[in-house]
Coordinates of C-alpha atoms in Angstrom, one line a residue:
X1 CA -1.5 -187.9 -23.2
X2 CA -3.2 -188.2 -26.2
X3 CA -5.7 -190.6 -27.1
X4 CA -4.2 -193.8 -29.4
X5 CA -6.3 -193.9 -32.4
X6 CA -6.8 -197.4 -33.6
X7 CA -6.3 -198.1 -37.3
X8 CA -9.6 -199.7 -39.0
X9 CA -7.8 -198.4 -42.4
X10 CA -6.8 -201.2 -45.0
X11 CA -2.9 -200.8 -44.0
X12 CA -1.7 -200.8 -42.3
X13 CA -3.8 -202.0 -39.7
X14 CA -3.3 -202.1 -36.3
X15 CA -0.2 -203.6 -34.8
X16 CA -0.8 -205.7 -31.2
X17 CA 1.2 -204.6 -28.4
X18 CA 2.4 -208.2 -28.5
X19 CA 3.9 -208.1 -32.1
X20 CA 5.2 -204.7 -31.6
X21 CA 6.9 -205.8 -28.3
X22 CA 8.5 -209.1 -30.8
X23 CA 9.2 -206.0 -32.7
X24 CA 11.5 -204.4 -30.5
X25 CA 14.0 -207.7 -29.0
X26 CA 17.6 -206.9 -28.8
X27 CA 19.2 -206.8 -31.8
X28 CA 21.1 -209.8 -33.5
X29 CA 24.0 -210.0 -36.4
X30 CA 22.4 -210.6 -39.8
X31 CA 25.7 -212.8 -40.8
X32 CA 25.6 -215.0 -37.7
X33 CA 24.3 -218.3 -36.4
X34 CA 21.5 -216.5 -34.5
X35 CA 20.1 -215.3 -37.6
X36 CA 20.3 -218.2 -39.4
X37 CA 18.4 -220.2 -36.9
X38 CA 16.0 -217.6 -37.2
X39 CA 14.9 -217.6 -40.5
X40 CA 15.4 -221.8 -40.6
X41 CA 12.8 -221.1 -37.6
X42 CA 10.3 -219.8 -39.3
X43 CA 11.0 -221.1 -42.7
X44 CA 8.6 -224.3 -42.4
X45 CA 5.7 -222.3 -41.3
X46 CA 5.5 -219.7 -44.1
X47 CA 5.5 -222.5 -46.6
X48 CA 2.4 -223.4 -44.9
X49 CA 0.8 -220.4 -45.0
X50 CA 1.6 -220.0 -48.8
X51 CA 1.1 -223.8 -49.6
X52 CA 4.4 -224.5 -51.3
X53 CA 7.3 -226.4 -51.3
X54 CA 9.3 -223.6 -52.9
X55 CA 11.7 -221.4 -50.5
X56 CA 10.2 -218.4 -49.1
X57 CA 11.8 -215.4 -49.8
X58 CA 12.2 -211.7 -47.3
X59 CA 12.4 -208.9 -48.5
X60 CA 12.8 -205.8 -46.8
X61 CA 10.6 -203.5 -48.8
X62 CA 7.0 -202.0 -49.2
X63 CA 5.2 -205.4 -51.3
X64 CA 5.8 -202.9 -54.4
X65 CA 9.7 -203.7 -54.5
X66 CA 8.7 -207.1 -55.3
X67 CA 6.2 -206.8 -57.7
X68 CA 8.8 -204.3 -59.4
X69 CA 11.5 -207.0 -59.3
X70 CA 8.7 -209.5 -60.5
X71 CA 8.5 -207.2 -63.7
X72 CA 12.8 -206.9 -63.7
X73 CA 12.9 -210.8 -63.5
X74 CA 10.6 -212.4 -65.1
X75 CA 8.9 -210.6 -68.2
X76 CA 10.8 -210.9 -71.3
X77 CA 8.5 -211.2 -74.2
X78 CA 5.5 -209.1 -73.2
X79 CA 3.3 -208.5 -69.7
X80 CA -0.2 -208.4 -69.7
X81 CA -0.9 -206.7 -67.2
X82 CA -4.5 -207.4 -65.6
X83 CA -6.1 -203.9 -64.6
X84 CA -9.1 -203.4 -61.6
X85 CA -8.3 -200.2 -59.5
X86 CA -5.2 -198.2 -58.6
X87 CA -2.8 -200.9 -57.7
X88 CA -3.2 -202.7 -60.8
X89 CA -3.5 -199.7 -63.1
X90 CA 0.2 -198.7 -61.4
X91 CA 2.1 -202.0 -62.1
X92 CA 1.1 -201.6 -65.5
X93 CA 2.9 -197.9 -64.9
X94 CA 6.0 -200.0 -63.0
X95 CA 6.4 -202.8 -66.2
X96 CA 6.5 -199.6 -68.7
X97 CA 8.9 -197.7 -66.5
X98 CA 11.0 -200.9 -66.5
X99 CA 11.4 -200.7 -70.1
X100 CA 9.0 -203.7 -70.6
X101 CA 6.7 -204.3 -73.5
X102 CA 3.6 -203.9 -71.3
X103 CA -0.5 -203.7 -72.6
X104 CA -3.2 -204.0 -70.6
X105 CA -6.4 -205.9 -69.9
X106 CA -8.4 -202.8 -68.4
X107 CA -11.5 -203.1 -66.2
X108 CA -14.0 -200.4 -64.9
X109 CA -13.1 -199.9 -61.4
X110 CA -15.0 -202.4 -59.1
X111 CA -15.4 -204.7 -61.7
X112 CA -13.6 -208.2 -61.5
X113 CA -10.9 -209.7 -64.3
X114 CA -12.5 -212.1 -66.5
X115 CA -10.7 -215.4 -67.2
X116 CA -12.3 -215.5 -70.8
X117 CA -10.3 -211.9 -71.2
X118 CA -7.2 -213.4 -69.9
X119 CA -7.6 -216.7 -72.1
X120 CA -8.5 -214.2 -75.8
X121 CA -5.4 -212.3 -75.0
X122 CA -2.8 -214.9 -74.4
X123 CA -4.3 -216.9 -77.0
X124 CA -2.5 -213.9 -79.5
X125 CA 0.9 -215.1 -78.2
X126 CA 2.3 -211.8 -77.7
X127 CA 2.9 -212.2 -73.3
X128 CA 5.0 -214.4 -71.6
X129 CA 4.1 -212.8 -68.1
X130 CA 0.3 -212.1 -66.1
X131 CA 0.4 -209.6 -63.2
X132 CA -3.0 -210.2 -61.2
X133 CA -4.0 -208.4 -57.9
X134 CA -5.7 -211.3 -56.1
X135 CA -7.2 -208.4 -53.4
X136 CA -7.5 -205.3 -55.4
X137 CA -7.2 -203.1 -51.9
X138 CA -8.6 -199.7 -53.4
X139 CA -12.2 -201.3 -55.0
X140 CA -12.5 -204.0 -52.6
X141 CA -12.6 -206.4 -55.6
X142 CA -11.2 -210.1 -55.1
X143 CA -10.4 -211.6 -58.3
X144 CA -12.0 -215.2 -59.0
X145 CA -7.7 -216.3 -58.8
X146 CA -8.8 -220.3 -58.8
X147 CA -10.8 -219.7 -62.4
X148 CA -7.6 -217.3 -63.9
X149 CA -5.0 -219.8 -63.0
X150 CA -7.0 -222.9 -64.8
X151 CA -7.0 -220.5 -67.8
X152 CA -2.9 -219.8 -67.8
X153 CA -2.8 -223.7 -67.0
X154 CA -3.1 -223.5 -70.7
X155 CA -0.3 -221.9 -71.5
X156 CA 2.9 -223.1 -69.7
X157 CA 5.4 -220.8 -70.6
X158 CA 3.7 -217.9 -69.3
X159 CA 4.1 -216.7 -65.5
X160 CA 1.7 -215.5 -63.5
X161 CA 2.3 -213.4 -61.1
X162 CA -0.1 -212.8 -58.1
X163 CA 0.2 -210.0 -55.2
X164 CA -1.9 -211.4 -52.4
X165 CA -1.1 -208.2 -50.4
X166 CA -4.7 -207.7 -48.8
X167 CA -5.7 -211.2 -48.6
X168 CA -2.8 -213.5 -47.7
X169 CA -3.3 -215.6 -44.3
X170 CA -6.8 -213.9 -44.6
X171 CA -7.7 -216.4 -46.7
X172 CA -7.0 -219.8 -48.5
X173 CA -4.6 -219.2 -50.6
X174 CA -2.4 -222.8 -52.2
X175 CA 0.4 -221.2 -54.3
X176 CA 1.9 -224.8 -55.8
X177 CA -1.6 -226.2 -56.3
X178 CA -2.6 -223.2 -58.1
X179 CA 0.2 -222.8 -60.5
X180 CA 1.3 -219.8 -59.2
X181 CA 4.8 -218.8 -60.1
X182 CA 5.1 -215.6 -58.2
X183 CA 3.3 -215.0 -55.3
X184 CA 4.3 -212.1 -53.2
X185 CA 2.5 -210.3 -49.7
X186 CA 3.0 -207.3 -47.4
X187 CA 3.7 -207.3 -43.7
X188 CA 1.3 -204.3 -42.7
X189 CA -2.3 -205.8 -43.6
X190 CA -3.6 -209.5 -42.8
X191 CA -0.4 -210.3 -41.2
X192 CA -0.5 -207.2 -38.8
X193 CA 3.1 -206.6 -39.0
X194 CA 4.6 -203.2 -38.9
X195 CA 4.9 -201.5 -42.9
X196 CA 8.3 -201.9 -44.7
X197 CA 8.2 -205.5 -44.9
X198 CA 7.6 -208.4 -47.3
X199 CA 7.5 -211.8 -48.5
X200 CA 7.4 -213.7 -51.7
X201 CA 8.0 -216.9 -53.4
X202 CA 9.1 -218.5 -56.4
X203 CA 8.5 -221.0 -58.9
X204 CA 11.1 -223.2 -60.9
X205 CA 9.5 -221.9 -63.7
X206 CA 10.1 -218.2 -62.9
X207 CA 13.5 -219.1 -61.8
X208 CA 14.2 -220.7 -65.1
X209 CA 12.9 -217.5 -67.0
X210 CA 15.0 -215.1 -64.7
X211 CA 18.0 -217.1 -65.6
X212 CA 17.4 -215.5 -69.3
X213 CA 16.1 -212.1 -68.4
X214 CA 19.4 -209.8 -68.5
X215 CA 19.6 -206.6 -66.2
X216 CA 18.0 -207.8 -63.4
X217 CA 19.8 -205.8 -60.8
X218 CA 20.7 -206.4 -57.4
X219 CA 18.9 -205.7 -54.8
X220 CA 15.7 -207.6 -55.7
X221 CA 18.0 -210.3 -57.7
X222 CA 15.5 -213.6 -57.6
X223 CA 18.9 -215.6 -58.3
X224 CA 20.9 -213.7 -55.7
X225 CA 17.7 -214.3 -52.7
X226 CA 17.6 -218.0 -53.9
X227 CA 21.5 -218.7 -53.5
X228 CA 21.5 -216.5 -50.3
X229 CA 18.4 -218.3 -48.8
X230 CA 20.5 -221.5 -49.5
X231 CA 22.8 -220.5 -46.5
X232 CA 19.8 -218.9 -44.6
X233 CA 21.0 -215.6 -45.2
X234 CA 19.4 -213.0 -46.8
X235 CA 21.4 -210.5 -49.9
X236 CA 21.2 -207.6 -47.7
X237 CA 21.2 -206.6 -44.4
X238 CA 17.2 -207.2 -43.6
X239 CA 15.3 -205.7 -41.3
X240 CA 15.8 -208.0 -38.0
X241 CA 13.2 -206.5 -36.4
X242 CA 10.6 -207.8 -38.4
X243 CA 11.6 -211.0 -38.4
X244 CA 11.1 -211.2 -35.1
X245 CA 7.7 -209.8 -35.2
X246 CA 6.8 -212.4 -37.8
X247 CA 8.3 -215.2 -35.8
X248 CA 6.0 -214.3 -33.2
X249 CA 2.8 -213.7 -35.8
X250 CA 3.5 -217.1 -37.0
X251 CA 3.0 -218.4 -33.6
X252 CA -0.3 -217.2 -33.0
X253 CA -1.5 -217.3 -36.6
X254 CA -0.3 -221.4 -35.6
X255 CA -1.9 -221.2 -32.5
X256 CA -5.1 -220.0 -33.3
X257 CA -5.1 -222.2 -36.5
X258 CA -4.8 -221.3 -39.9
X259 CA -8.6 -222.5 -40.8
X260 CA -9.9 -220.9 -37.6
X261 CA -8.2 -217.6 -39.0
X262 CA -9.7 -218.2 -42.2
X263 CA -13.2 -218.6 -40.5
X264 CA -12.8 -215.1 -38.1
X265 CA -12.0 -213.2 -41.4
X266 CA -14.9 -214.3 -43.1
X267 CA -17.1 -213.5 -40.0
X268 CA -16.1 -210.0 -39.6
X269 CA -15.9 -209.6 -43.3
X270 CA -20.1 -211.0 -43.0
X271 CA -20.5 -208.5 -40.0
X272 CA -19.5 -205.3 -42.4
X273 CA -21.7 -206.4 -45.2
X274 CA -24.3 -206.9 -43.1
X275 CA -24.1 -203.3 -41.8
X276 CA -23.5 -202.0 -45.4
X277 CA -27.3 -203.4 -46.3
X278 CA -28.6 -202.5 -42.9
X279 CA -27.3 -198.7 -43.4
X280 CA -28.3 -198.5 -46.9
X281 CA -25.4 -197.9 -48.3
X282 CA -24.0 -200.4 -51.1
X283 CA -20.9 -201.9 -52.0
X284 CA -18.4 -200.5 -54.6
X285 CA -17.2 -204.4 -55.4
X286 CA -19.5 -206.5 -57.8
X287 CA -21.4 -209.2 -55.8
X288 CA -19.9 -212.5 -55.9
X289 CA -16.2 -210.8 -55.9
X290 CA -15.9 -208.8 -53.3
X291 CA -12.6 -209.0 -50.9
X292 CA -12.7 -211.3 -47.6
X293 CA -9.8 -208.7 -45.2
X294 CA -11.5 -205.5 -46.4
X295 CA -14.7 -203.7 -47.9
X296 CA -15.3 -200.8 -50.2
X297 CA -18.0 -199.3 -49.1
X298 CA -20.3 -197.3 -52.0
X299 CA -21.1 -193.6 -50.9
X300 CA -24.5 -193.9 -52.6
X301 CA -26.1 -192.1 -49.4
X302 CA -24.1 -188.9 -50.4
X303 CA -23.3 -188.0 -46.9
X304 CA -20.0 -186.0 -46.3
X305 CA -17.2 -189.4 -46.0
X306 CA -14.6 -186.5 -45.2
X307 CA -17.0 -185.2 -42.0
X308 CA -17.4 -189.4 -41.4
X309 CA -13.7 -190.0 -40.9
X310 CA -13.1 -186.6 -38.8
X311 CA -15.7 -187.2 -36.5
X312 CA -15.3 -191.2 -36.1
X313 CA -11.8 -190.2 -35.0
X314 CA -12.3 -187.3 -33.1
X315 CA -15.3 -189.0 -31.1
X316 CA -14.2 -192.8 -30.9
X317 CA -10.4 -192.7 -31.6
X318 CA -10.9 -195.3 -34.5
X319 CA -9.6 -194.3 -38.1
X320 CA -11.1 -195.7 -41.0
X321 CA -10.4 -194.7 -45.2
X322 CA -12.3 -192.1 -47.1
X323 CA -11.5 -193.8 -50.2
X324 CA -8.8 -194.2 -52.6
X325 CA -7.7 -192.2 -55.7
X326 CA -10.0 -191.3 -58.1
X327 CA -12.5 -192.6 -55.7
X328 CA -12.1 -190.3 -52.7
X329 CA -15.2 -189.6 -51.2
X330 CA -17.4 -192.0 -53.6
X331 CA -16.3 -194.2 -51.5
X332 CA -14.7 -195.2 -47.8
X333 CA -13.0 -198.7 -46.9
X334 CA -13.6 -200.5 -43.5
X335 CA -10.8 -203.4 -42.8
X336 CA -11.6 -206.1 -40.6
X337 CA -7.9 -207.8 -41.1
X338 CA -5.1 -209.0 -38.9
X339 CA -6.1 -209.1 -35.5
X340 CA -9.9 -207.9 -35.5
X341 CA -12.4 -210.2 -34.0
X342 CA -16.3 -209.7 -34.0
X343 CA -16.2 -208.1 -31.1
X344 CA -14.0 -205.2 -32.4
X345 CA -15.4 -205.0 -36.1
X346 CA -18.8 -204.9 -33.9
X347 CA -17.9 -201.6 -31.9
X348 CA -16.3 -199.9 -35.1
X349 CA -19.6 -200.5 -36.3
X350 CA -21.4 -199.5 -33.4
X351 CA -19.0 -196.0 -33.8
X352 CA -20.1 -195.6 -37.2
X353 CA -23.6 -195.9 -36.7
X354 CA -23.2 -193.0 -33.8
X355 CA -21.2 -191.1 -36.1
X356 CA -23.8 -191.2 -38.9
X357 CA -26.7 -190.3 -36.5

């Protein structure tokens, strides 16, 4: 048999036994009363997680097909879209592709969105629509999100919408407190959920605007989830499975206790930083916004990340990133999301160190 190699990669990230066993239940009829308890089931708990009283919406897609339908619904006027590292450079990509009158507020890579940048171009009246990456996963930059969303508080007829992909139920994250209108997450990083998954919600605000905004399609319809959701049902046959791997995430996440959660990220996150100084390497992030589920690790050493990734696999069966884009071997991510605890962040790093010499 061969060896299983455990994912230290930034999603998707390793999947318990547990979860995937969830995963795999026997099968139920996505038009019944079976599914219907299901998603009432879990319902209560993922407004917890994303601190609203709006509906919470499933969608079964990579996080991308809703921040595509984000751009399909919502933007009308203009989108400014805020720009960190690959993810957020591409949405800016998505809203053109959509036919939307896009511009963007660029940043050097590893560099953090400003709130005074955000505040001098709204100010011009030309956007009706933000797109922010809370977590930018390719930098390991964590936008200051509290700071941006006192600045749009300004203006309330634009929305702002967040992907909180890498960092949702990693850490605190209050969507109604915040203003947020459309906050959106994967299943395969934080939450430890097999890929092909997601979840979002939606403000009255943002339903109001879609209401306006003509050729929204179908499948990703914010109307057609929010009547659907009415009846617990969902516009399309979902993927089953994962709902029944999230049921059982939200047990534990429950179990364990959402602030306890919050704590073990930040530990683990502290246990890679503190390895990053003790190694000599540096981080690719700015200090003071650097992500909590994930770090970007600076290949300021100039050691071979490639030769790293190979031989961490091939002696210690654990896979980690060599970097992302335009920053391939510059660079390599560690994640210490989902499930991780001190105790396995610690022997990844212990791994590492072997592997380095």
């Amino acid at each position: 048999m061969i060896p299983h190699d455990k994912l230290f990669i930034p999603g998707p990230v390793e999947v318990s036994t547990k979860t995937m066993a969830a995963f795999s239940r026997p099968m139920i009829g996505h038009r019944g009363e079976d599914f219907k308890n299901l998603y009432r089931s879990i319902h209560p708990n993922l407004q917890k997680l994303f601190a609203t009283r709006q509906s919470v919406f499933l969608s079964t897609s990579s996080a991308w097909g809703v921040m595509e339908a984000s751009i399909r619904n919502v933007a009308d006027r203009g989108v400014l879209c805020c720009m960190c590292g690959a993810f957020s450079d591409k949405w800016f990509n998505v809203a053109k592709r959509c036919g939307k009158n896009a511009e963007p507020l660029q940043v050097d890579w590893g560099k953090h969105i400003n709130p005074k940048d955000v505040d001098a171009k709204l100010a011009t009246g030309k956007f009706d629509t933000v797109t922010l990456i809370h977590s930018e996963t390719s930098t390991g930059v964590m936008n200051p999100l509290p700071e941006i969303c006192c600045t749009l508080a300004k203006y309330p007829d634009v929305v702002l919408v967040v992907d909180t992909v890498s960092s949702f139920s990693g850490i605190r994250i209050e969507m109604d407190a915040l203003g947020i209108d459309v906050m959106l997450t994967g299943a395969q990083k934080a939450l430890a959920l097999p890929p092909g998954f997601s979840l979002f919600s939606v403000s009255e605000k943002a339903f109001a605007r879609a209401e306006k905004v003509p050729n929204r399609g179908y499948y990703f319809d914010f109307l057609e989830f929010k009547q659907q959701q009415a009846d617990w049902m969902t516009q399309s046959t979902p993927s089953i499975g994962h709902i029944f791997a999230l049921q059982s995430k939200l047990e534990e996440i429950f179990e364990e206790g959402v602030q306890t959660r919050f704590d073990r990220h930040a530990k683990t996150n502290a246990l890679v930083h503190d390895w990053v100084r003790r190694t000599g390497f540096d981080f690719f992030a700015e200090e003071g916004f650097r992500a909590k589920t994930l770090t970007c690790v600076r290949n300021n050493r100039g050691i071979d990340v490639a030769k790293l990734v190979r031989d961490l696999r091939e002696r210690h069966h654990l896979v980690i990133d060599g970097g992302y884009g335009k920053i391939k071997g510059q660079t390599f991510r560690l994640s210490n999301m989902g499930d991780e605890t001190e105790e396995t962040v610690s022997h990844l790093l212990t791994c590492l160190d072997d592997c380095l010499g």
